[in-house]
Amino acid sequence: MTARIGVVTFPGSLDDRDTQRAIRLAGAEPVALWHKDKDLKQVDAVVLPGGFSYGDYLRAGAISRFSPVMETVIAQAKAGMPVLGICNGFQVLTEAHLLPGAMLGNNHLHFICRDQKLRVENAGTSWTADYASGQEIHIPLKNMDGRYVADERTLDMLEAEGRVVFRYVVGGEATDGCGNPNGSLRDIAGITNEAGNVVGLMPHPEHAVEPLVGSGRTDGLPFFTSILKKLVTA
C-alpha cells in the first residue's frame, strides 16, 4: 500500500505544490489538506509547508496555529504521527507548542534567500533516517523570520537530549553557503520533539530534490525517502 503524506495549504502558503512534488518523487502519495478542514483524509504523515501564512500578521505562524486543521494535527502528532514543518511550518509548530522555542525576525532585519550549508546532527528522527550524523548538505533557505530562540534551559535540554537535528555550518566561506544566516541561537537550523516524530527546520528540502531545478542538488530528497521508509516498515 502506498504511503499517503498530507500537505496543508494555509492562506499564503507558497511551497505546498513543491512539497507535494517532492513527496511524489520519493514514491509516496501526496494528499492536499485545506486549513479549514479538520479531516486529515487518513494520511500517514503531515507536512506543514513554507510560505507566509496569513501574511505573517501578528507573528509568523501565530494565526495558522489556530486553523481547524491544526486541532487534528496537534492531536495526531502527540499520538505519534510524523509531522514535518518547513520554514513557515516550523514557525507554526513552535506556535502550536509541538516544538519548543520561537522564531523571530532575522538579526540583520532583511529577507534572505540563498543555498545554505547544514550539518546533520540527528539522523534518528522519522524524517532524517536516510542521512548520516555529521553529514553536510546544501539546502535552499529563504526567510524573514528565521531566527530560532529559546531560553538557556531549553537550549541546554535540546543539546543534552540530541534534539538539535540540523545546525548551520559556520566554519567556511559565505560563498559556499556557510555562516549563520539569521542569528539563530547556537546555529540551530532545525529541531525535533522528544519522540522524534515531529521535526521543524527553516531551510527548504523540497527545493533540492531534482538535479535540473532549484539548487541543482538532491540533498533534500532524503527527508521524503526517510519518512517513506519509516511508514513502510512501521
Short mmCIF file of C-alpha atoms in Angstrom, two decimals:
data_model
loop_
_atom_site.label_atom_id
_atom_site.label_comp_id
_atom_site.label_asym_id
_atom_site.label_seq_id
_atom_site.Cartn_x
_atom_site.Cartn_y
_atom_site.Cartn_z
CA MET A 1 0.00 0.00 0.00
CA THR A 2 1.35 3.45 -0.95
CA ALA A 3 2.10 5.77 1.96
CA ARG A 4 -0.07 8.89 2.00
CA ILE A 5 1.52 12.14 3.15
CA GLY A 6 -0.69 15.18 3.65
CA VAL A 7 0.43 18.71 2.79
CA VAL A 8 -1.54 21.51 4.44
CA THR A 9 -2.34 24.66 2.48
CA PHE A 10 -2.90 27.82 4.52
CA PRO A 11 -3.80 31.22 3.05
CA GLY A 12 -0.38 32.46 1.92
CA SER A 13 1.32 29.06 1.59
CA LEU A 14 3.86 29.19 -1.24
CA ASP A 15 5.57 25.82 -1.28
CA ASP A 16 2.73 23.35 -0.89
CA ARG A 17 2.89 22.28 -4.56
CA ASP A 18 6.68 21.90 -4.42
CA THR A 19 6.32 19.76 -1.32
CA GLN A 20 3.70 17.58 -2.99
CA ARG A 21 6.07 17.08 -5.91
CA ALA A 22 8.93 16.09 -3.60
CA ILE A 23 6.70 13.54 -1.89
CA ARG A 24 5.68 12.10 -5.27
CA LEU A 25 9.32 11.87 -6.39
CA ALA A 26 10.14 9.93 -3.23
CA GLY A 27 7.48 7.36 -4.09
CA ALA A 28 4.67 8.33 -1.73
CA GLU A 29 1.23 9.76 -2.48
CA PRO A 30 0.82 13.47 -1.67
CA VAL A 31 -2.59 14.43 -0.30
CA ALA A 32 -3.71 18.07 -0.33
CA LEU A 33 -5.16 19.22 3.00
CA TRP A 34 -7.05 22.51 3.45
CA HIS A 35 -6.52 24.61 6.58
CA LYS A 36 -10.25 24.87 7.34
CA ASP A 37 -10.84 21.11 7.20
CA LYS A 38 -10.22 19.08 10.35
CA ASP A 39 -10.25 15.84 8.35
CA LEU A 40 -6.72 14.60 7.58
CA LYS A 41 -8.09 12.14 4.99
CA GLN A 42 -6.42 9.14 6.62
CA VAL A 43 -2.89 10.27 5.80
CA ASP A 44 0.11 8.60 7.42
CA ALA A 45 2.13 11.79 7.95
CA VAL A 46 1.72 15.54 7.52
CA VAL A 47 3.92 18.34 6.18
CA LEU A 48 3.31 21.99 7.05
CA PRO A 49 4.94 23.78 4.10
CA GLY A 50 6.73 27.09 3.72
CA GLY A 51 5.21 30.42 2.81
CA PHE A 52 3.73 33.40 4.61
CA SER A 53 0.52 32.03 6.08
CA TYR A 54 -1.97 34.80 6.81
CA GLY A 55 0.69 37.24 5.61
CA ASP A 56 2.70 36.64 8.81
CA TYR A 57 0.34 39.07 10.52
CA LEU A 58 0.58 39.27 14.31
CA ARG A 59 3.55 36.89 14.28
CA ALA A 60 4.74 34.28 11.77
CA GLY A 61 2.64 31.14 12.22
CA ALA A 62 0.59 32.56 15.09
CA ILE A 63 -2.74 32.68 13.25
CA SER A 64 -2.27 29.42 11.34
CA ARG A 65 -1.75 27.65 14.64
CA PHE A 66 -5.49 28.16 15.28
CA SER A 67 -6.67 26.88 11.88
CA PRO A 68 -9.15 23.98 12.25
CA VAL A 69 -6.74 21.51 10.65
CA MET A 70 -4.17 22.17 13.38
CA GLU A 71 -6.51 20.84 16.06
CA THR A 72 -6.26 17.43 14.41
CA VAL A 73 -2.57 17.75 13.52
CA ILE A 74 -1.67 18.57 17.12
CA ALA A 75 -3.67 15.63 18.47
CA GLN A 76 -2.23 13.20 15.92
CA ALA A 77 1.34 14.45 16.42
CA LYS A 78 1.04 13.86 20.15
CA ALA A 79 -0.21 10.35 19.33
CA GLY A 80 2.88 9.66 17.23
CA MET A 81 2.04 10.73 13.68
CA PRO A 82 5.12 12.07 11.85
CA VAL A 83 4.88 15.83 11.18
CA LEU A 84 7.39 17.99 9.33
CA GLY A 85 7.34 21.79 9.45
CA ILE A 86 9.35 23.61 6.79
CA CYS A 87 10.13 27.33 7.31
CA ASN A 88 6.67 28.79 7.97
CA GLY A 89 5.66 25.28 9.02
CA PHE A 90 8.44 25.32 11.62
CA GLN A 91 7.07 28.63 12.88
CA VAL A 92 3.59 27.06 13.14
CA LEU A 93 4.98 24.11 15.10
CA THR A 94 6.57 26.39 17.69
CA GLU A 95 3.39 28.45 17.97
CA ALA A 96 1.43 25.22 18.47
CA HIS A 97 3.92 24.14 21.18
CA LEU A 98 4.70 20.92 19.35
CA LEU A 99 8.30 22.16 19.35
CA PRO A 100 9.92 24.41 21.99
CA GLY A 101 11.28 27.88 21.39
CA ALA A 102 10.20 30.59 18.98
CA MET A 103 11.08 32.13 15.62
CA LEU A 104 11.95 35.85 15.49
CA GLY A 105 12.95 38.24 12.74
CA ASN A 106 16.39 37.78 11.22
CA ASN A 107 19.03 39.64 13.21
CA HIS A 108 20.01 41.70 10.14
CA LEU A 109 16.34 42.64 9.54
CA HIS A 110 16.45 41.55 5.90
CA PHE A 111 14.84 38.75 3.91
CA ILE A 112 17.48 36.21 2.93
CA CYS A 113 17.46 33.73 0.05
CA ARG A 114 20.46 31.50 -0.66
CA ASP A 115 21.82 27.99 -0.82
CA GLN A 116 22.65 27.09 2.79
CA LYS A 117 25.11 24.54 4.13
CA LEU A 118 23.82 22.44 7.04
CA ARG A 119 25.26 19.74 9.24
CA VAL A 120 23.04 16.80 10.16
CA GLU A 121 23.18 16.43 13.94
CA ASN A 122 20.47 13.80 14.43
CA ALA A 123 19.82 11.07 11.85
CA GLY A 124 17.48 9.19 14.15
CA THR A 125 14.21 11.04 13.56
CA SER A 126 11.35 9.92 11.35
CA TRP A 127 12.42 12.47 8.73
CA THR A 128 16.23 12.11 8.76
CA ALA A 129 16.99 8.38 8.78
CA ASP A 130 18.43 8.46 5.24
CA TYR A 131 21.10 10.93 6.34
CA ALA A 132 24.21 10.20 8.41
CA SER A 133 25.03 12.10 11.58
CA GLY A 134 27.72 14.64 10.79
CA GLN A 135 26.82 14.74 7.08
CA GLU A 136 26.97 18.18 5.48
CA ILE A 137 24.30 19.08 2.94
CA HIS A 138 23.19 22.10 0.92
CA ILE A 139 19.54 23.14 1.19
CA PRO A 140 17.93 26.37 -0.12
CA LEU A 141 16.99 28.90 2.55
CA LYS A 142 14.53 31.80 2.24
CA ASN A 143 13.05 33.60 5.22
CA MET A 144 12.45 36.85 7.02
CA ASP A 145 11.64 35.41 10.45
CA GLY A 146 14.13 32.58 10.71
CA ARG A 147 15.98 33.33 13.93
CA TYR A 148 15.48 30.45 16.34
CA VAL A 149 15.49 31.48 20.00
CA ALA A 150 14.82 29.81 23.34
CA ASP A 151 15.89 30.29 26.93
CA GLU A 152 19.18 28.77 28.05
CA ARG A 153 17.48 25.96 29.92
CA THR A 154 15.57 24.89 26.79
CA LEU A 155 18.68 25.15 24.62
CA ASP A 156 20.66 23.03 27.08
CA MET A 157 17.85 20.46 27.12
CA LEU A 158 17.79 20.24 23.31
CA GLU A 159 21.54 19.77 23.24
CA ALA A 160 21.59 17.18 26.05
CA GLU A 161 18.75 15.14 24.53
CA GLY A 162 20.15 15.23 21.00
CA ARG A 163 17.16 17.14 19.71
CA VAL A 164 19.07 19.60 17.56
CA VAL A 165 18.56 17.99 14.16
CA PHE A 166 20.35 20.49 11.90
CA ARG A 167 22.89 23.21 12.51
CA TYR A 168 24.16 25.93 10.20
CA VAL A 169 27.77 25.28 9.18
CA VAL A 170 29.69 28.41 10.17
CA GLY A 171 33.32 27.46 9.60
CA GLY A 172 33.64 28.20 5.88
CA GLU A 173 33.13 30.80 3.19
CA ALA A 174 29.79 32.56 2.74
CA THR A 175 30.06 31.83 -0.97
CA ASP A 176 29.86 28.13 -0.06
CA GLY A 177 26.65 28.70 1.91
CA CYS A 178 28.40 28.71 5.27
CA GLY A 179 27.59 31.03 8.15
CA ASN A 180 24.63 31.62 10.42
CA PRO A 181 22.14 33.36 8.08
CA ASN A 182 19.69 34.76 10.61
CA GLY A 183 21.24 34.85 14.10
CA SER A 184 19.67 31.61 15.34
CA LEU A 185 20.98 30.75 18.78
CA ARG A 186 23.68 28.07 18.80
CA ASP A 187 23.44 27.98 14.98
CA ILE A 188 20.29 25.85 15.21
CA ALA A 189 18.57 25.26 11.86
CA GLY A 190 16.15 22.51 12.92
CA ILE A 191 14.95 20.59 15.97
CA THR A 192 12.77 17.65 16.91
CA ASN A 193 10.40 16.75 19.71
CA GLU A 194 11.32 14.18 22.33
CA ALA A 195 9.74 11.31 20.41
CA GLY A 196 11.46 12.19 17.13
CA ASN A 197 8.26 12.20 15.06
CA VAL A 198 7.91 15.99 14.83
CA VAL A 199 10.70 17.91 13.07
CA GLY A 200 10.93 21.57 12.12
CA LEU A 201 13.60 23.35 10.09
CA MET A 202 13.99 26.68 8.34
CA PRO A 203 15.66 25.61 5.05
CA HIS A 204 13.56 24.13 2.24
CA PRO A 205 14.39 20.49 1.37
CA GLU A 206 11.55 20.39 -1.19
CA HIS A 207 13.61 22.76 -3.36
CA ALA A 208 16.53 20.32 -3.53
CA VAL A 209 15.05 17.10 -4.89
CA GLU A 210 15.92 17.23 -8.61
CA PRO A 211 19.29 17.93 -10.25
CA LEU A 212 17.85 20.14 -13.01
CA VAL A 213 15.79 22.58 -10.92
CA GLY A 214 16.08 24.51 -7.67
CA SER A 215 19.58 24.30 -6.21
CA GLY A 216 20.67 21.69 -8.75
CA ARG A 217 21.20 19.26 -5.88
CA THR A 218 19.15 16.41 -4.43
CA ASP A 219 20.26 16.88 -0.81
CA GLY A 220 16.65 17.44 0.29
CA LEU A 221 15.20 14.22 -1.11
CA PRO A 222 16.25 12.05 1.89
CA PHE A 223 13.68 13.89 4.03
CA PHE A 224 10.95 12.32 1.97
CA THR A 225 12.56 8.92 1.40
CA SER A 226 13.26 8.71 5.16
CA ILE A 227 9.61 9.13 6.09
CA LEU A 228 8.53 6.75 3.34
CA LYS A 229 10.78 4.01 4.73
CA LYS A 230 9.56 4.78 8.24
CA LEU A 231 5.93 4.38 7.20
CA VAL A 232 6.52 1.26 5.12
CA THR A 233 8.37 -0.54 7.94
CA ALA A 234 6.05 0.67 10.72
#
